[in-house]
PDB file of C-alpha atoms in Angstrom:
ATOM      1  CA  MET A   1       0.093  -0.212  -0.040  1.00  0.00           C
ATOM      2  CA  LYS A   2       1.591   3.209  -1.171  1.00  0.00           C
ATOM      3  CA  PRO A   3       1.187   5.944   1.731  1.00  0.00           C
ATOM      4  CA  LEU A   4      -0.301   9.394   0.963  1.00  0.00           C
ATOM      5  CA  VAL A   5       0.846  12.893   1.341  1.00  0.00           C
ATOM      6  CA  LEU A   6      -2.313  15.310   1.765  1.00  0.00           C
ATOM      7  CA  LEU A   7      -1.720  18.786   0.983  1.00  0.00           C
ATOM      8  CA  ASP A   8      -3.979  21.655   1.924  1.00  0.00           C
ATOM      9  CA  VAL A   9      -3.565  25.109   0.364  1.00  0.00           C
ATOM     10  CA  ASP A  10      -4.535  27.803   2.135  1.00  0.00           C
ATOM     11  CA  GLY A  11      -2.492  28.497   5.203  1.00  0.00           C
ATOM     12  CA  VAL A  12      -0.306  25.377   4.164  1.00  0.00           C
ATOM     13  CA  LEU A  13       0.779  26.167   0.764  1.00  0.00           C
ATOM     14  CA  ASN A  14      -0.514  29.625   0.438  1.00  0.00           C
ATOM     15  CA  PRO A  15       0.310  31.264   3.989  1.00  0.00           C
ATOM     16  CA  GLN A  16      -1.672  34.020   5.461  1.00  0.00           C
ATOM     17  CA  ARG A  17       1.301  36.512   5.161  1.00  0.00           C
ATOM     18  CA  ARG A  18       4.914  36.619   3.299  1.00  0.00           C
ATOM     19  CA  SER A  19       7.012  35.385   5.645  1.00  0.00           C
ATOM     20  CA  SER A  20       9.938  35.614   3.341  1.00  0.00           C
ATOM     21  CA  LEU A  21      10.597  36.991   0.012  1.00  0.00           C
ATOM     22  CA  ARG A  22      10.744  33.684  -1.443  1.00  0.00           C
ATOM     23  CA  PHE A  23       6.928  33.799  -1.802  1.00  0.00           C
ATOM     24  CA  ARG A  24       5.453  35.560  -4.710  1.00  0.00           C
ATOM     25  CA  ARG A  25       2.225  36.964  -4.910  1.00  0.00           C
ATOM     26  CA  TYR A  26      -0.258  35.881  -7.825  1.00  0.00           C
ATOM     27  CA  GLU A  27      -3.715  36.710  -8.690  1.00  0.00           C
ATOM     28  CA  VAL A  28      -5.806  33.949  -9.559  1.00  0.00           C
ATOM     29  CA  VAL A  29      -9.806  33.635 -10.344  1.00  0.00           C
ATOM     30  CA  VAL A  30     -11.601  30.941  -9.220  1.00  0.00           C
ATOM     31  CA  ASP A  31     -15.374  30.349  -9.530  1.00  0.00           C
ATOM     32  CA  GLY A  32     -15.615  33.979 -11.014  1.00  0.00           C
ATOM     33  CA  GLU A  33     -13.995  35.446  -7.490  1.00  0.00           C
ATOM     34  CA  ALA A  34     -10.528  36.815  -7.822  1.00  0.00           C
ATOM     35  CA  HIS A  35      -8.249  35.495  -5.078  1.00  0.00           C
ATOM     36  CA  GLY A  36      -4.699  36.916  -4.152  1.00  0.00           C
ATOM     37  CA  ILE A  37      -2.400  34.183  -2.973  1.00  0.00           C
ATOM     38  CA  LEU A  38       1.166  33.704  -1.922  1.00  0.00           C
ATOM     39  CA  LEU A  39       2.987  30.651  -3.255  1.00  0.00           C
ATOM     40  CA  ASP A  40       6.846  29.498  -2.616  1.00  0.00           C
ATOM     41  CA  PRO A  41       7.886  28.038  -6.482  1.00  0.00           C
ATOM     42  CA  ARG A  42      10.453  25.867  -4.270  1.00  0.00           C
ATOM     43  CA  TYR A  43       7.010  23.835  -2.942  1.00  0.00           C
ATOM     44  CA  GLY A  44       6.727  21.590  -5.679  1.00  0.00           C
ATOM     45  CA  ALA A  45      10.060  20.085  -6.016  1.00  0.00           C
ATOM     46  CA  LYS A  46      10.483  19.632  -1.984  1.00  0.00           C
ATOM     47  CA  LEU A  47       7.112  17.763  -1.988  1.00  0.00           C
ATOM     48  CA  VAL A  48       8.203  15.815  -4.980  1.00  0.00           C
ATOM     49  CA  ALA A  49      11.389  14.902  -3.741  1.00  0.00           C
ATOM     50  CA  LEU A  50       9.228  13.978  -0.328  1.00  0.00           C
ATOM     51  CA  ALA A  51       7.258  11.605  -2.331  1.00  0.00           C
ATOM     52  CA  ARG A  52       9.977  10.220  -4.437  1.00  0.00           C
ATOM     53  CA  GLU A  53      12.271   9.277  -1.185  1.00  0.00           C
ATOM     54  CA  THR A  54       9.327   7.659   0.968  1.00  0.00           C
ATOM     55  CA  GLY A  55       7.506   5.993  -2.116  1.00  0.00           C
ATOM     56  CA  ALA A  56       4.505   8.166  -1.124  1.00  0.00           C
ATOM     57  CA  GLU A  57       1.707   9.751  -3.369  1.00  0.00           C
ATOM     58  CA  LEU A  58       0.453  13.458  -3.116  1.00  0.00           C
ATOM     59  CA  ALA A  59      -2.891  14.100  -3.202  1.00  0.00           C
ATOM     60  CA  TRP A  60      -4.902  17.439  -2.713  1.00  0.00           C
ATOM     61  CA  ALA A  61      -7.121  17.438   0.413  1.00  0.00           C
ATOM     62  CA  THR A  62      -8.366  21.134   0.136  1.00  0.00           C
ATOM     63  CA  SER A  63     -11.453  23.227  -0.735  1.00  0.00           C
ATOM     64  CA  TRP A  64      -9.643  24.302  -3.636  1.00  0.00           C
ATOM     65  CA  GLU A  65     -10.298  20.586  -4.932  1.00  0.00           C
ATOM     66  CA  GLN A  66      -9.699  20.549  -8.789  1.00  0.00           C
ATOM     67  CA  HIS A  67      -8.683  24.522  -8.805  1.00  0.00           C
ATOM     68  CA  ALA A  68      -5.550  23.390  -7.219  1.00  0.00           C
ATOM     69  CA  ASN A  69      -4.462  21.362  -9.791  1.00  0.00           C
ATOM     70  CA  ALA A  70      -5.283  24.307 -12.053  1.00  0.00           C
ATOM     71  CA  GLU A  71      -4.207  27.362 -10.175  1.00  0.00           C
ATOM     72  CA  ILE A  72      -1.332  25.716  -7.993  1.00  0.00           C
ATOM     73  CA  SER A  73       0.383  22.632  -9.015  1.00  0.00           C
ATOM     74  CA  PRO A  74       1.931  24.773 -12.282  1.00  0.00           C
ATOM     75  CA  ARG A  75       2.864  27.509 -10.255  1.00  0.00           C
ATOM     76  CA  ILE A  76       5.049  25.510  -7.484  1.00  0.00           C
ATOM     77  CA  GLY A  77       5.921  22.944 -10.136  1.00  0.00           C
ATOM     78  CA  LEU A  78       3.976  19.847  -9.011  1.00  0.00           C
ATOM     79  CA  PRO A  79       2.144  17.834 -11.377  1.00  0.00           C
ATOM     80  CA  HIS A  80      -1.552  17.269 -11.764  1.00  0.00           C
ATOM     81  CA  LEU A  81      -2.456  15.200  -8.337  1.00  0.00           C
ATOM     82  CA  PRO A  82      -5.333  13.293  -7.287  1.00  0.00           C
ATOM     83  CA  VAL A  83      -8.260  15.032  -5.469  1.00  0.00           C
ATOM     84  CA  ILE A  84     -10.383  14.425  -2.621  1.00  0.00           C
ATOM     85  CA  THR A  85     -13.660  15.894  -2.909  1.00  0.00           C
ATOM     86  CA  VAL A  86     -14.042  17.685   0.345  1.00  0.00           C
ATOM     87  CA  THR A  87     -17.017  20.294  -0.338  1.00  0.00           C
ATOM     88  CA  ASP A  88     -19.735  17.727  -0.938  1.00  0.00           C
ATOM     89  CA  ASP A  89     -21.328  18.103   2.748  1.00  0.00           C
ATOM     90  CA  LEU A  90     -19.575  20.457   5.107  1.00  0.00           C
ATOM     91  CA  THR A  91     -21.226  19.631   8.049  1.00  0.00           C
ATOM     92  CA  SER A  92     -19.519  17.896  11.357  1.00  0.00           C
ATOM     93  CA  LEU A  93     -20.545  15.065  13.223  1.00  0.00           C
ATOM     94  CA  THR A  94     -18.187  15.015  16.460  1.00  0.00           C
ATOM     95  CA  GLY A  95     -16.700  18.419  16.141  1.00  0.00           C
ATOM     96  CA  GLU A  96     -14.192  17.356  12.990  1.00  0.00           C
ATOM     97  CA  HIS A  97     -13.117  19.728  10.314  1.00  0.00           C
ATOM     98  CA  PHE A  98     -15.641  19.240   7.152  1.00  0.00           C
ATOM     99  CA  LYS A  99     -12.276  17.873   5.071  1.00  0.00           C
ATOM    100  CA  THR A 100     -11.848  14.929   7.728  1.00  0.00           C
ATOM    101  CA  ARG A 101     -14.772  12.356   6.735  1.00  0.00           C
ATOM    102  CA  PRO A 102     -13.733  12.562   3.023  1.00  0.00           C
ATOM    103  CA  VAL A 103     -10.012  12.184   4.022  1.00  0.00           C
ATOM    104  CA  ALA A 104     -11.129   8.994   5.978  1.00  0.00           C
ATOM    105  CA  ASP A 105     -13.206   7.516   3.203  1.00  0.00           C
ATOM    106  CA  TYR A 106     -10.431   8.220   0.865  1.00  0.00           C
ATOM    107  CA  VAL A 107      -7.431   6.597   2.510  1.00  0.00           C
ATOM    108  CA  ARG A 108      -8.826   2.999   3.015  1.00  0.00           C
ATOM    109  CA  HIS A 109      -6.477   2.188   5.235  1.00  0.00           C
ATOM    110  CA  ARG A 110      -3.229   3.633   3.489  1.00  0.00           C
ATOM    111  CA  PRO A 111      -0.934   5.308   6.084  1.00  0.00           C
ATOM    112  CA  PHE A 112      -0.802   8.982   5.490  1.00  0.00           C
ATOM    113  CA  VAL A 113       0.603  12.311   6.443  1.00  0.00           C
ATOM    114  CA  TRP A 114      -1.827  15.328   6.550  1.00  0.00           C
ATOM    115  CA  PHE A 115      -0.360  18.833   6.250  1.00  0.00           C
ATOM    116  CA  ASP A 116      -2.938  21.265   7.486  1.00  0.00           C
ATOM    117  CA  ASP A 117      -3.555  24.677   9.333  1.00  0.00           C
ATOM    118  CA  ASP A 118      -7.017  23.911  10.497  1.00  0.00           C
ATOM    119  CA  LEU A 119      -7.455  20.354  12.575  1.00  0.00           C
ATOM    120  CA  THR A 120      -7.774  19.633  16.224  1.00  0.00           C
ATOM    121  CA  PRO A 121      -7.759  16.719  18.486  1.00  0.00           C
ATOM    122  CA  ALA A 122     -11.321  16.281  17.061  1.00  0.00           C
ATOM    123  CA  ASP A 123     -10.030  15.159  13.974  1.00  0.00           C
ATOM    124  CA  GLN A 124      -7.280  12.869  15.611  1.00  0.00           C
ATOM    125  CA  ASP A 125     -10.379  11.294  17.627  1.00  0.00           C
ATOM    126  CA  TYR A 126     -12.368  10.927  14.313  1.00  0.00           C
ATOM    127  CA  LEU A 127      -9.698   9.265  12.357  1.00  0.00           C
ATOM    128  CA  HIS A 128      -8.491   6.812  15.065  1.00  0.00           C
ATOM    129  CA  ALA A 129     -12.040   5.841  15.287  1.00  0.00           C
ATOM    130  CA  HIS A 130     -12.868   5.287  11.981  1.00  0.00           C
ATOM    131  CA  PRO A 131     -12.512   1.847  10.553  1.00  0.00           C
ATOM    132  CA  GLY A 132     -10.864   2.626   7.330  1.00  0.00           C
ATOM    133  CA  VAL A 133      -8.053   4.853   8.757  1.00  0.00           C
ATOM    134  CA  GLY A 134      -4.924   2.919   9.570  1.00  0.00           C
ATOM    135  CA  ALA A 135      -1.355   4.798  10.890  1.00  0.00           C
ATOM    136  CA  PHE A 136      -1.236   8.538  10.075  1.00  0.00           C
ATOM    137  CA  LEU A 137       0.277  11.708  11.327  1.00  0.00           C
ATOM    138  CA  LEU A 138      -1.382  15.045  11.354  1.00  0.00           C
ATOM    139  CA  ILE A 139       1.072  17.688  10.632  1.00  0.00           C
ATOM    140  CA  ASP A 140      -0.408  21.189  12.060  1.00  0.00           C
ATOM    141  CA  VAL A 141       1.070  24.089  10.107  1.00  0.00           C
ATOM    142  CA  ASP A 142       1.085  27.723  11.374  1.00  0.00           C
ATOM    143  CA  PRO A 143      -1.114  29.640   8.695  1.00  0.00           C
ATOM    144  CA  ARG A 144       1.071  32.570   9.321  1.00  0.00           C
ATOM    145  CA  THR A 145       4.455  30.882   8.100  1.00  0.00           C
ATOM    146  CA  GLY A 146       2.794  27.986   5.751  1.00  0.00           C
ATOM    147  CA  LEU A 147       4.881  24.583   4.964  1.00  0.00           C
ATOM    148  CA  THR A 148       8.411  24.443   6.364  1.00  0.00           C
ATOM    149  CA  ASP A 149      11.573  22.441   5.915  1.00  0.00           C
ATOM    150  CA  HIS A 150      10.921  21.439   9.771  1.00  0.00           C
ATOM    151  CA  HIS A 151       7.132  20.271   8.575  1.00  0.00           C
ATOM    152  CA  LEU A 152       8.862  18.268   5.206  1.00  0.00           C
ATOM    153  CA  ALA A 153      11.407  16.602   7.925  1.00  0.00           C
ATOM    154  CA  GLN A 154       8.761  15.515  10.091  1.00  0.00           C
ATOM    155  CA  ALA A 155       6.552  13.627   7.313  1.00  0.00           C
ATOM    156  CA  ARG A 156       9.913  12.237   6.045  1.00  0.00           C
ATOM    157  CA  ASP A 157      10.930  10.864   9.111  1.00  0.00           C
ATOM    158  CA  TRP A 158       7.240   9.454   9.854  1.00  0.00           C
ATOM    159  CA  LEU A 159       7.252   7.747   6.581  1.00  0.00           C
ATOM    160  CA  THR A 160      10.599   6.385   6.754  1.00  0.00           C
ATOM    161  CA  THR A 161      10.486   4.945   9.691  1.00  0.00           C
ATOM    162  CA  THR A 162       6.759   3.934  10.013  1.00  0.00           C
ATOM    163  CA  VAL A 163       6.109   2.607   6.309  1.00  0.00           C
ATOM    164  CA  SER A 164       8.160  -0.190   4.897  1.00  0.00           C
ATOM    165  CA  PRO A 165       9.596   0.126   1.611  1.00  0.00           C
ATOM    166  CA  GLN A 166       6.455  -1.655   0.580  1.00  0.00           C
ATOM    167  CA  GLY A 167       3.983   0.413   1.806  1.00  0.00           C
ATOM    168  CA  ASP A 168       3.514  -1.531   4.980  1.00  0.00           C
ATOM    169  CA  VAL A 169       3.221   0.122   8.630  1.00  0.00           C
ATOM    170  CA  GLN A 170       6.079  -1.337  10.570  1.00  0.00           C
ATOM    171  CA  ALA A 171       5.669  -2.217  14.191  1.00  0.00           C
TER     172      ALA A 171
END
């Protein structure tokens, strides 16, 4: 089972403020609405390297859904990625984020790392209780600064110590 690396956009790849000059400002139109976004063009290479080194598959877990492939991927150098549909039902059952249930249904026992800025202990609890979820690591990204090399190292360490090269969870 190939592990997954799940990516949010806002607060993770698109921080709330420019924390360094490496971030570039872009104006995009999504569903007729203009958005100003900040992206570090180096993110793509770093995420592709993480996936290659750990045998993981990158996927979008963002309310941008398919717009992430159209607007984010080309600006940071990511290929077209699978998208988890997360906006069909915005309700919460037990206080979990609206994206958590679709993610739990999508992973189908595959180990995963999830970079997000909105997850809480309720999401952790929901995922632990979900029968289709195995090993996972939630990486809380500060939305003011976005994804950092430290977050990528956390993911790399967890994936290489928790998941075998064949994708099996190691005891």
